[in-house]
Amino acid sequence: MGDCELLRRACPRSFIAPFLQRRVRPDGRRPSEVRSAEIVAGGPYEGARQSEGCPGSAPPRPPLAAAHASSSVRAGADWWFAAVECKLGPPVPLPPRNGSPHGECGSGGRVVVVVDMPRICGCSQDDTVGTSREVSRHLTALLNDPSVFDCGQLQFPGHPAAAVEADPGCGDNHNNSSSSIKFYWHLEVRVVCLQFGGSLFRAPTLAAVAALGALRIPDVEWDPQKKWWSLLPPSSDLREDQTGEGGELVVVRGHKVVLHALPVCVTACQVLHNTWVIDPTQEERQLGPLVGLVSPAQGAPLSVHKLQGGPLDALLLQQLQLAAASAIDETRNQLAKAILG
């Protein structure tokens, strides 16, 4: 047993080769098989709503109670958490929509994903500095894709007086359009790796999408002292919006966000000259080029993102996408079960 573990650490390629000759991996999986993921997702507001309808049942506990929504993902040796924070603010420029004329882009609220891979989780320095930024960029673009998440649902219906309080000059300009005094929700999804087992793309994507899918925008109330909106606790018995004496909204009820699709990602690694494995472990990913395969929606074509290694043959990548189809479907089923229950 000691010699086996020594070979595994000192020369992982020699350790893995005999397994792959039998079309199996050291952890018992087939080359194209992903690790089963245990996904838990929830939010304090959604839990409060469910407990109102079922007084005798305890509300589901989110992984992180202080977040507006959160999730945890365990798959093999990987353990990831994600938390969503909702913030009100002015609109920001959005990327152009596919098919928009002349690359036009609007403004509004958006989703920002920040992936953190600290060294304490067991990853390398390159992952902490470079890979985490690259995955953050990919996930931010993925979750702002209109086919996945419509950022239009982040528009805040609060009264225009809030804009005057925030920027007194806007009330004097009668030529301002209505969009200039609108506020939007901005969603920050922070994904943190607690224990790294080789999943650079799949686990953080599952965590981010599961947390966003469990999100309910919080209820807010206009605070005349602070001259801004204050979050109401999840236990507040708020059934509908409330208006002030002038007819403006002073209490705004939150709403559940809607995902139009469940995007999933898997990684593939070339462990031997002509052998690729899906969802590699930390040892397997050290053996060769690594690519991320992204499926924004069921039935959509896969996109390929090179994560490490040199250039890859186009025909080989096409074959790899076909081999990863079942792994993509299995991953999406696990995600849907966690979000929909």
mmCIF file of C-alpha atoms in Angstrom:
data_model
loop_
_atom_site.group_PDB
_atom_site.id
_atom_site.type_symbol
_atom_site.label_atom_id
_atom_site.label_comp_id
_atom_site.label_asym_id
_atom_site.label_seq_id
_atom_site.Cartn_x
_atom_site.Cartn_y
_atom_site.Cartn_z
ATOM 1 C CA MET A 1 0.000 0.000 0.000
ATOM 2 C CA GLY A 2 2.843 2.349 0.805
ATOM 3 C CA ASP A 3 4.599 1.622 -2.513
ATOM 4 C CA CYS A 4 1.341 2.223 -4.399
ATOM 5 C CA GLU A 5 0.812 5.606 -2.755
ATOM 6 C CA LEU A 6 4.459 6.540 -3.390
ATOM 7 C CA LEU A 7 4.079 5.710 -7.101
ATOM 8 C CA ARG A 8 0.852 7.704 -7.225
ATOM 9 C CA ARG A 9 2.536 10.832 -5.883
ATOM 10 C CA ALA A 10 5.950 10.522 -7.518
ATOM 11 C CA CYS A 11 4.870 9.344 -10.983
ATOM 12 C CA PRO A 12 1.118 9.719 -11.470
ATOM 13 C CA ARG A 13 1.319 8.881 -15.193
ATOM 14 C CA SER A 14 2.781 5.436 -14.476
ATOM 15 C CA PHE A 15 0.206 4.931 -11.745
ATOM 16 C CA ILE A 16 -2.774 5.822 -13.947
ATOM 17 C CA ALA A 17 -1.682 4.045 -17.160
ATOM 18 C CA PRO A 18 -2.539 0.453 -16.052
ATOM 19 C CA PHE A 19 -6.028 1.575 -15.018
ATOM 20 C CA LEU A 20 -6.735 3.311 -18.324
ATOM 21 C CA GLN A 21 -5.674 0.231 -20.255
ATOM 22 C CA ARG A 22 -8.718 -1.418 -18.651
ATOM 23 C CA ARG A 23 -10.880 1.656 -19.480
ATOM 24 C CA VAL A 24 -11.239 2.578 -15.837
ATOM 25 C CA ARG A 25 -9.743 5.263 -13.604
ATOM 26 C CA PRO A 26 -8.204 4.936 -10.138
ATOM 27 C CA ASP A 27 -11.413 6.212 -8.500
ATOM 28 C CA GLY A 28 -13.534 3.645 -10.393
ATOM 29 C CA ARG A 29 -14.980 5.997 -13.014
ATOM 30 C CA ARG A 30 -14.994 5.472 -16.767
ATOM 31 C CA PRO A 31 -12.911 7.983 -18.770
ATOM 32 C CA SER A 32 -16.036 9.947 -19.793
ATOM 33 C CA GLU A 33 -17.796 9.785 -16.410
ATOM 34 C CA VAL A 34 -18.154 12.765 -14.063
ATOM 35 C CA ARG A 35 -18.120 12.655 -10.286
ATOM 36 C CA SER A 36 -21.530 12.685 -8.649
ATOM 37 C CA ALA A 37 -22.142 16.105 -7.124
ATOM 38 C CA GLU A 38 -23.947 16.799 -3.859
ATOM 39 C CA ILE A 39 -25.532 20.234 -4.331
ATOM 40 C CA VAL A 40 -27.390 22.196 -1.655
ATOM 41 C CA ALA A 41 -28.882 25.613 -2.458
ATOM 42 C CA GLY A 42 -31.247 28.006 -0.718
ATOM 43 C CA GLY A 43 -31.838 31.498 0.585
ATOM 44 C CA PRO A 44 -33.264 33.060 3.765
ATOM 45 C CA TYR A 45 -36.079 34.862 1.946
ATOM 46 C CA GLU A 46 -37.206 31.785 0.054
ATOM 47 C CA GLY A 47 -37.044 29.727 3.234
ATOM 48 C CA ALA A 48 -39.222 32.274 5.037
ATOM 49 C CA ARG A 49 -41.823 32.180 2.257
ATOM 50 C CA GLN A 50 -41.976 28.401 2.296
ATOM 51 C CA SER A 51 -42.346 28.312 6.074
ATOM 52 C CA GLU A 52 -45.320 30.699 5.855
ATOM 53 C CA GLY A 53 -47.162 28.225 3.656
ATOM 54 C CA CYS A 54 -46.203 25.241 5.835
ATOM 55 C CA PRO A 55 -46.317 26.383 9.480
ATOM 56 C CA GLY A 56 -45.540 22.939 10.803
ATOM 57 C CA SER A 57 -42.424 22.380 8.739
ATOM 58 C CA ALA A 58 -38.981 23.837 9.285
ATOM 59 C CA PRO A 59 -37.751 26.061 6.436
ATOM 60 C CA PRO A 60 -34.823 24.754 4.389
ATOM 61 C CA ARG A 61 -31.542 26.031 5.750
ATOM 62 C CA PRO A 62 -29.285 27.722 3.204
ATOM 63 C CA PRO A 63 -25.576 26.818 3.371
ATOM 64 C CA LEU A 64 -24.694 30.425 4.328
ATOM 65 C CA ALA A 65 -27.449 32.107 6.338
ATOM 66 C CA ALA A 66 -26.091 35.659 5.969
ATOM 67 C CA ALA A 67 -26.192 35.607 2.146
ATOM 68 C CA HIS A 68 -29.226 36.471 0.040
ATOM 69 C CA ALA A 69 -28.753 33.039 -1.552
ATOM 70 C CA SER A 70 -26.027 30.448 -1.255
ATOM 71 C CA SER A 71 -25.009 26.981 -2.336
ATOM 72 C CA SER A 72 -22.480 24.289 -1.572
ATOM 73 C CA VAL A 73 -21.109 21.684 -3.965
ATOM 74 C CA ARG A 74 -19.224 18.542 -3.026
ATOM 75 C CA ALA A 75 -17.934 16.288 -5.793
ATOM 76 C CA GLY A 76 -15.197 13.839 -4.961
ATOM 77 C CA ALA A 77 -12.465 15.767 -3.151
ATOM 78 C CA ASP A 78 -13.846 19.130 -4.330
ATOM 79 C CA TRP A 79 -15.796 21.346 -1.937
ATOM 80 C CA TRP A 80 -17.033 24.738 -3.095
ATOM 81 C CA PHE A 81 -19.354 27.415 -1.701
ATOM 82 C CA ALA A 82 -21.132 30.277 -3.468
ATOM 83 C CA ALA A 83 -22.944 33.274 -1.980
ATOM 84 C CA VAL A 84 -25.034 35.958 -3.693
ATOM 85 C CA GLU A 85 -25.184 39.551 -2.453
ATOM 86 C CA CYS A 86 -27.778 41.970 -3.886
ATOM 87 C CA LYS A 87 -26.914 45.664 -4.109
ATOM 88 C CA LEU A 88 -28.957 48.596 -5.413
ATOM 89 C CA GLY A 89 -27.234 51.102 -7.634
ATOM 90 C CA PRO A 90 -27.286 53.062 -10.884
ATOM 91 C CA PRO A 91 -27.183 51.214 -14.210
ATOM 92 C CA VAL A 92 -23.903 50.006 -15.653
ATOM 93 C CA PRO A 93 -23.076 49.292 -19.318
ATOM 94 C CA LEU A 94 -24.061 45.807 -20.443
ATOM 95 C CA PRO A 95 -22.340 43.715 -23.130
ATOM 96 C CA PRO A 96 -24.035 43.821 -26.553
ATOM 97 C CA ARG A 97 -26.743 41.259 -27.143
ATOM 98 C CA ASN A 98 -26.263 38.680 -29.844
ATOM 99 C CA GLY A 99 -27.754 39.957 -33.073
ATOM 100 C CA SER A 100 -28.035 43.579 -31.917
ATOM 101 C CA PRO A 101 -27.387 46.073 -34.744
ATOM 102 C CA HIS A 102 -23.935 47.671 -34.809
ATOM 103 C CA GLY A 103 -23.046 45.952 -31.529
ATOM 104 C CA GLU A 104 -25.400 48.175 -29.545
ATOM 105 C CA CYS A 105 -25.467 47.611 -25.806
ATOM 106 C CA GLY A 106 -27.743 48.967 -23.137
ATOM 107 C CA SER A 107 -27.317 49.579 -19.451
ATOM 108 C CA GLY A 108 -28.880 48.137 -16.330
ATOM 109 C CA GLY A 109 -28.119 45.669 -13.572
ATOM 110 C CA ARG A 110 -25.804 42.743 -14.084
ATOM 111 C CA VAL A 111 -24.306 39.648 -12.516
ATOM 112 C CA VAL A 112 -20.640 39.617 -11.499
ATOM 113 C CA VAL A 113 -18.969 36.337 -10.560
ATOM 114 C CA VAL A 114 -15.787 36.348 -8.474
ATOM 115 C CA VAL A 115 -14.006 33.012 -8.040
ATOM 116 C CA ASP A 116 -11.539 32.710 -5.173
ATOM 117 C CA MET A 117 -9.105 29.789 -4.959
ATOM 118 C CA PRO A 118 -6.903 30.392 -1.895
ATOM 119 C CA ARG A 119 -3.740 28.349 -1.471
ATOM 120 C CA ILE A 120 -5.149 26.811 1.695
ATOM 121 C CA CYS A 121 -7.648 24.822 -0.410
ATOM 122 C CA GLY A 122 -4.809 22.818 -1.956
ATOM 123 C CA CYS A 123 -4.541 24.423 -5.394
ATOM 124 C CA SER A 124 -1.369 25.753 -6.996
ATOM 125 C CA GLN A 125 -0.155 29.339 -7.089
ATOM 126 C CA ASP A 126 -1.031 29.524 -10.800
ATOM 127 C CA ASP A 127 -4.635 28.600 -9.992
ATOM 128 C CA THR A 128 -4.838 31.191 -7.220
ATOM 129 C CA VAL A 129 -3.565 34.020 -9.417
ATOM 130 C CA GLY A 130 -4.459 33.154 -13.012
ATOM 131 C CA THR A 131 -6.999 30.368 -13.303
ATOM 132 C CA SER A 132 -9.442 31.852 -10.810
ATOM 133 C CA ARG A 133 -9.525 35.125 -12.785
ATOM 134 C CA GLU A 134 -10.094 33.288 -16.045
ATOM 135 C CA VAL A 135 -12.936 31.216 -14.604
ATOM 136 C CA SER A 136 -14.436 34.388 -13.068
ATOM 137 C CA ARG A 137 -14.437 36.043 -16.475
ATOM 138 C CA HIS A 138 -16.029 33.048 -18.201
ATOM 139 C CA LEU A 139 -18.754 32.650 -15.573
ATOM 140 C CA THR A 140 -19.575 36.376 -15.552
ATOM 141 C CA ALA A 141 -20.050 36.311 -19.327
ATOM 142 C CA LEU A 142 -22.071 33.094 -19.104
ATOM 143 C CA LEU A 143 -24.511 34.343 -16.452
ATOM 144 C CA ASN A 144 -25.078 37.658 -18.280
ATOM 145 C CA ASP A 145 -25.985 35.850 -21.497
ATOM 146 C CA PRO A 146 -29.656 36.771 -22.225
ATOM 147 C CA SER A 147 -30.397 33.155 -23.145
ATOM 148 C CA VAL A 148 -29.377 32.178 -19.599
ATOM 149 C CA PHE A 149 -30.368 35.153 -17.443
ATOM 150 C CA ASP A 150 -32.341 38.227 -18.495
ATOM 151 C CA CYS A 151 -30.839 41.205 -16.683
ATOM 152 C CA GLY A 152 -34.053 43.131 -17.363
ATOM 153 C CA GLN A 153 -35.574 41.473 -14.287
ATOM 154 C CA LEU A 154 -33.056 43.391 -12.155
ATOM 155 C CA GLN A 155 -34.760 46.744 -12.756
ATOM 156 C CA PHE A 156 -35.927 48.295 -9.492
ATOM 157 C CA PRO A 157 -39.413 49.905 -9.444
ATOM 158 C CA GLY A 158 -38.644 52.325 -6.588
ATOM 159 C CA HIS A 159 -39.903 55.905 -6.777
ATOM 160 C CA PRO A 160 -37.899 58.598 -8.633
ATOM 161 C CA ALA A 161 -37.421 60.591 -5.419
ATOM 162 C CA ALA A 162 -34.650 58.158 -4.564
ATOM 163 C CA ALA A 163 -32.741 59.326 -7.605
ATOM 164 C CA VAL A 164 -33.109 62.962 -6.587
ATOM 165 C CA GLU A 165 -31.760 62.132 -3.128
ATOM 166 C CA ALA A 166 -28.815 60.294 -4.676
ATOM 167 C CA ASP A 167 -28.151 62.992 -7.297
ATOM 168 C CA PRO A 168 -29.940 66.314 -6.595
ATOM 169 C CA GLY A 169 -28.912 67.665 -9.978
ATOM 170 C CA CYS A 170 -31.045 65.179 -11.861
ATOM 171 C CA GLY A 171 -34.264 66.679 -10.512
ATOM 172 C CA ASP A 172 -33.508 70.039 -12.186
ATOM 173 C CA ASN A 173 -33.040 68.544 -15.628
ATOM 174 C CA HIS A 174 -36.466 68.174 -17.211
ATOM 175 C CA ASN A 175 -34.937 66.646 -20.328
ATOM 176 C CA ASN A 176 -33.691 63.572 -18.484
ATOM 177 C CA SER A 177 -35.234 60.353 -19.710
ATOM 178 C CA SER A 178 -36.959 58.056 -17.263
ATOM 179 C CA SER A 179 -34.069 55.602 -17.533
ATOM 180 C CA SER A 180 -31.718 58.199 -16.031
ATOM 181 C CA ILE A 181 -33.519 58.016 -12.684
ATOM 182 C CA LYS A 182 -33.898 54.254 -12.516
ATOM 183 C CA PHE A 183 -31.992 51.983 -10.190
ATOM 184 C CA TYR A 184 -31.092 48.356 -10.683
ATOM 185 C CA TRP A 185 -30.123 45.379 -8.614
ATOM 186 C CA HIS A 186 -26.538 44.257 -9.069
ATOM 187 C CA LEU A 187 -25.787 40.672 -8.107
ATOM 188 C CA GLU A 188 -22.333 39.656 -6.905
ATOM 189 C CA VAL A 189 -21.808 35.910 -6.856
ATOM 190 C CA ARG A 190 -18.704 35.030 -4.858
ATOM 191 C CA VAL A 191 -17.499 31.460 -5.336
ATOM 192 C CA VAL A 192 -14.883 30.104 -2.919
ATOM 193 C CA CYS A 193 -13.017 26.810 -3.008
ATOM 194 C CA LEU A 194 -12.625 25.221 0.417
ATOM 195 C CA GLN A 195 -11.011 22.008 -0.808
ATOM 196 C CA PHE A 196 -9.623 21.524 -4.298
ATOM 197 C CA GLY A 197 -9.841 18.171 -6.014
ATOM 198 C CA GLY A 198 -9.161 19.147 -9.627
ATOM 199 C CA SER A 199 -12.503 20.638 -10.720
ATOM 200 C CA LEU A 200 -11.564 23.996 -12.232
ATOM 201 C CA PHE A 201 -14.755 24.655 -14.177
ATOM 202 C CA ARG A 202 -17.508 22.191 -13.327
ATOM 203 C CA ALA A 203 -17.798 22.658 -9.544
ATOM 204 C CA PRO A 204 -17.599 26.490 -9.477
ATOM 205 C CA THR A 205 -20.170 26.680 -12.277
ATOM 206 C CA LEU A 206 -22.518 24.377 -10.373
ATOM 207 C CA ALA A 207 -22.085 26.472 -7.225
ATOM 208 C CA ALA A 208 -22.660 29.813 -8.986
ATOM 209 C CA VAL A 209 -25.709 28.686 -10.976
ATOM 210 C CA ALA A 210 -27.280 26.866 -8.007
ATOM 211 C CA ALA A 211 -26.932 29.941 -5.780
ATOM 212 C CA LEU A 212 -28.340 32.256 -8.457
ATOM 213 C CA GLY A 213 -31.209 29.850 -9.116
ATOM 214 C CA ALA A 214 -32.134 29.921 -5.414
ATOM 215 C CA LEU A 215 -32.112 33.723 -5.197
ATOM 216 C CA ARG A 216 -35.093 35.811 -4.248
ATOM 217 C CA ILE A 217 -34.503 39.567 -4.477
ATOM 218 C CA PRO A 218 -34.934 40.950 -0.927
ATOM 219 C CA ASP A 219 -37.753 43.212 0.247
ATOM 220 C CA VAL A 220 -36.715 46.839 0.807
ATOM 221 C CA GLU A 221 -38.122 49.911 2.537
ATOM 222 C CA TRP A 222 -37.366 53.589 1.919
ATOM 223 C CA ASP A 223 -35.488 55.060 4.880
ATOM 224 C CA PRO A 224 -36.070 58.850 5.038
ATOM 225 C CA GLN A 225 -33.236 59.274 7.542
ATOM 226 C CA LYS A 226 -30.607 57.557 5.412
ATOM 227 C CA LYS A 227 -32.332 58.720 2.213
ATOM 228 C CA TRP A 228 -31.864 55.278 0.722
ATOM 229 C CA TRP A 229 -33.430 51.847 0.671
ATOM 230 C CA SER A 230 -32.986 49.497 3.629
ATOM 231 C CA LEU A 231 -33.277 45.736 3.435
ATOM 232 C CA LEU A 232 -36.162 44.196 5.342
ATOM 233 C CA PRO A 233 -35.548 40.971 7.294
ATOM 234 C CA PRO A 234 -36.647 37.712 5.648
ATOM 235 C CA SER A 235 -39.264 37.185 8.371
ATOM 236 C CA SER A 236 -41.158 40.397 7.494
ATOM 237 C CA ASP A 237 -44.804 39.649 6.683
ATOM 238 C CA LEU A 238 -44.860 41.636 3.444
ATOM 239 C CA ARG A 239 -47.484 40.554 0.929
ATOM 240 C CA GLU A 240 -47.421 43.445 -1.547
ATOM 241 C CA ASP A 241 -45.782 46.775 -2.343
ATOM 242 C CA GLN A 242 -46.752 49.774 -0.220
ATOM 243 C CA THR A 243 -47.099 53.384 -1.343
ATOM 244 C CA GLY A 244 -46.660 56.697 0.465
ATOM 245 C CA GLU A 245 -48.941 59.731 0.613
ATOM 246 C CA GLY A 246 -47.778 60.926 -2.782
ATOM 247 C CA GLY A 247 -48.433 57.566 -4.407
ATOM 248 C CA GLU A 248 -44.751 56.669 -4.641
ATOM 249 C CA LEU A 249 -43.480 53.260 -3.612
ATOM 250 C CA VAL A 250 -41.966 53.274 -0.131
ATOM 251 C CA VAL A 251 -41.885 49.505 0.436
ATOM 252 C CA VAL A 252 -40.988 47.216 -2.460
ATOM 253 C CA ARG A 253 -41.534 43.488 -2.274
ATOM 254 C CA GLY A 254 -38.793 41.337 -3.728
ATOM 255 C CA HIS A 255 -39.216 38.633 -6.328
ATOM 256 C CA LYS A 256 -37.721 35.330 -7.348
ATOM 257 C CA VAL A 257 -35.229 35.593 -10.181
ATOM 258 C CA VAL A 258 -35.712 33.351 -13.185
ATOM 259 C CA LEU A 259 -33.055 31.404 -15.034
ATOM 260 C CA HIS A 260 -33.999 30.736 -18.651
ATOM 261 C CA ALA A 261 -31.452 27.922 -18.864
ATOM 262 C CA LEU A 262 -29.095 25.969 -16.641
ATOM 263 C CA PRO A 263 -25.567 26.407 -17.998
ATOM 264 C CA VAL A 264 -23.066 23.720 -17.075
ATOM 265 C CA CYS A 265 -19.378 23.173 -17.726
ATOM 266 C CA VAL A 266 -17.099 20.162 -17.623
ATOM 267 C CA THR A 267 -13.348 19.909 -18.014
ATOM 268 C CA ALA A 268 -11.404 17.358 -20.013
ATOM 269 C CA CYS A 269 -7.743 16.465 -19.669
ATOM 270 C CA GLN A 270 -5.375 14.548 -21.928
ATOM 271 C CA VAL A 271 -3.733 12.151 -19.486
ATOM 272 C CA LEU A 272 -1.975 9.946 -22.056
ATOM 273 C CA HIS A 273 -1.044 10.372 -25.715
ATOM 274 C CA ASN A 274 -4.469 9.384 -27.069
ATOM 275 C CA THR A 275 -6.593 9.213 -23.923
ATOM 276 C CA TRP A 276 -8.795 11.975 -22.535
ATOM 277 C CA VAL A 277 -10.736 11.921 -19.294
ATOM 278 C CA ILE A 278 -13.752 14.023 -18.323
ATOM 279 C CA ASP A 279 -13.883 15.825 -14.957
ATOM 280 C CA PRO A 280 -10.227 15.102 -14.058
ATOM 281 C CA THR A 281 -8.971 14.852 -10.513
ATOM 282 C CA GLN A 282 -6.143 17.058 -9.280
ATOM 283 C CA GLU A 283 -3.596 14.348 -10.145
ATOM 284 C CA GLU A 284 -5.027 13.741 -13.618
ATOM 285 C CA ARG A 285 -5.071 17.413 -14.610
ATOM 286 C CA GLN A 286 -1.299 17.620 -14.090
ATOM 287 C CA LEU A 287 -0.667 15.141 -16.915
ATOM 288 C CA GLY A 288 -1.582 17.121 -20.017
ATOM 289 C CA PRO A 289 -3.628 19.816 -21.767
ATOM 290 C CA LEU A 290 -6.863 20.863 -20.081
ATOM 291 C CA VAL A 291 -9.946 22.302 -21.786
ATOM 292 C CA GLY A 292 -13.294 23.529 -20.517
ATOM 293 C CA LEU A 293 -16.469 22.518 -22.366
ATOM 294 C CA VAL A 294 -19.347 24.943 -21.798
ATOM 295 C CA SER A 295 -23.021 24.245 -22.519
ATOM 296 C CA PRO A 296 -25.114 27.418 -21.979
ATOM 297 C CA ALA A 297 -28.418 25.577 -22.420
ATOM 298 C CA GLN A 298 -29.766 22.139 -23.211
ATOM 299 C CA GLY A 299 -29.347 21.433 -26.902
ATOM 300 C CA ALA A 300 -27.027 24.401 -27.457
ATOM 301 C CA PRO A 301 -23.658 23.760 -29.132
ATOM 302 C CA LEU A 302 -20.698 23.385 -26.803
ATOM 303 C CA SER A 303 -18.001 26.029 -26.688
ATOM 304 C CA VAL A 304 -14.406 25.128 -25.892
ATOM 305 C CA HIS A 305 -12.058 27.153 -23.685
ATOM 306 C CA LYS A 306 -8.415 26.094 -23.390
ATOM 307 C CA LEU A 307 -7.352 26.262 -19.752
ATOM 308 C CA GLN A 308 -3.825 24.888 -19.910
ATOM 309 C CA GLY A 309 -1.469 23.297 -22.410
ATOM 310 C CA GLY A 310 -0.611 23.876 -26.066
ATOM 311 C CA PRO A 311 -2.779 23.992 -29.213
ATOM 312 C CA LEU A 312 -5.176 21.116 -29.819
ATOM 313 C CA ASP A 313 -6.229 19.352 -33.001
ATOM 314 C CA ALA A 314 -9.646 20.503 -34.277
ATOM 315 C CA LEU A 315 -10.791 16.964 -35.110
ATOM 316 C CA LEU A 316 -9.785 15.779 -31.660
ATOM 317 C CA LEU A 317 -11.781 18.574 -30.038
ATOM 318 C CA GLN A 318 -14.833 17.649 -32.099
ATOM 319 C CA GLN A 319 -14.583 14.043 -30.926
ATOM 320 C CA LEU A 320 -14.124 15.272 -27.370
ATOM 321 C CA GLN A 321 -17.323 17.312 -27.523
ATOM 322 C CA LEU A 322 -19.273 14.253 -28.629
ATOM 323 C CA ALA A 323 -17.765 12.186 -25.817
ATOM 324 C CA ALA A 324 -18.664 14.856 -23.262
ATOM 325 C CA ALA A 325 -22.353 15.052 -24.237
ATOM 326 C CA SER A 326 -23.507 12.472 -21.681
ATOM 327 C CA ALA A 327 -21.394 14.080 -18.940
ATOM 328 C CA ILE A 328 -22.996 17.457 -19.730
ATOM 329 C CA ASP A 329 -26.500 15.965 -19.512
ATOM 330 C CA GLU A 330 -25.735 14.198 -16.236
ATOM 331 C CA THR A 331 -24.319 17.393 -14.727
ATOM 332 C CA ARG A 332 -27.363 19.430 -15.806
ATOM 333 C CA ASN A 333 -29.723 16.845 -14.282
ATOM 334 C CA GLN A 334 -27.880 17.060 -10.952
ATOM 335 C CA LEU A 335 -28.112 20.868 -11.054
ATOM 336 C CA ALA A 336 -31.820 20.905 -11.924
ATOM 337 C CA LYS A 337 -32.592 18.516 -9.093
ATOM 338 C CA ALA A 338 -30.815 20.784 -6.595
ATOM 339 C CA ILE A 339 -32.583 23.964 -7.769
ATOM 340 C CA LEU A 340 -36.070 22.610 -8.442
ATOM 341 C CA GLY A 341 -36.089 20.038 -5.652
#
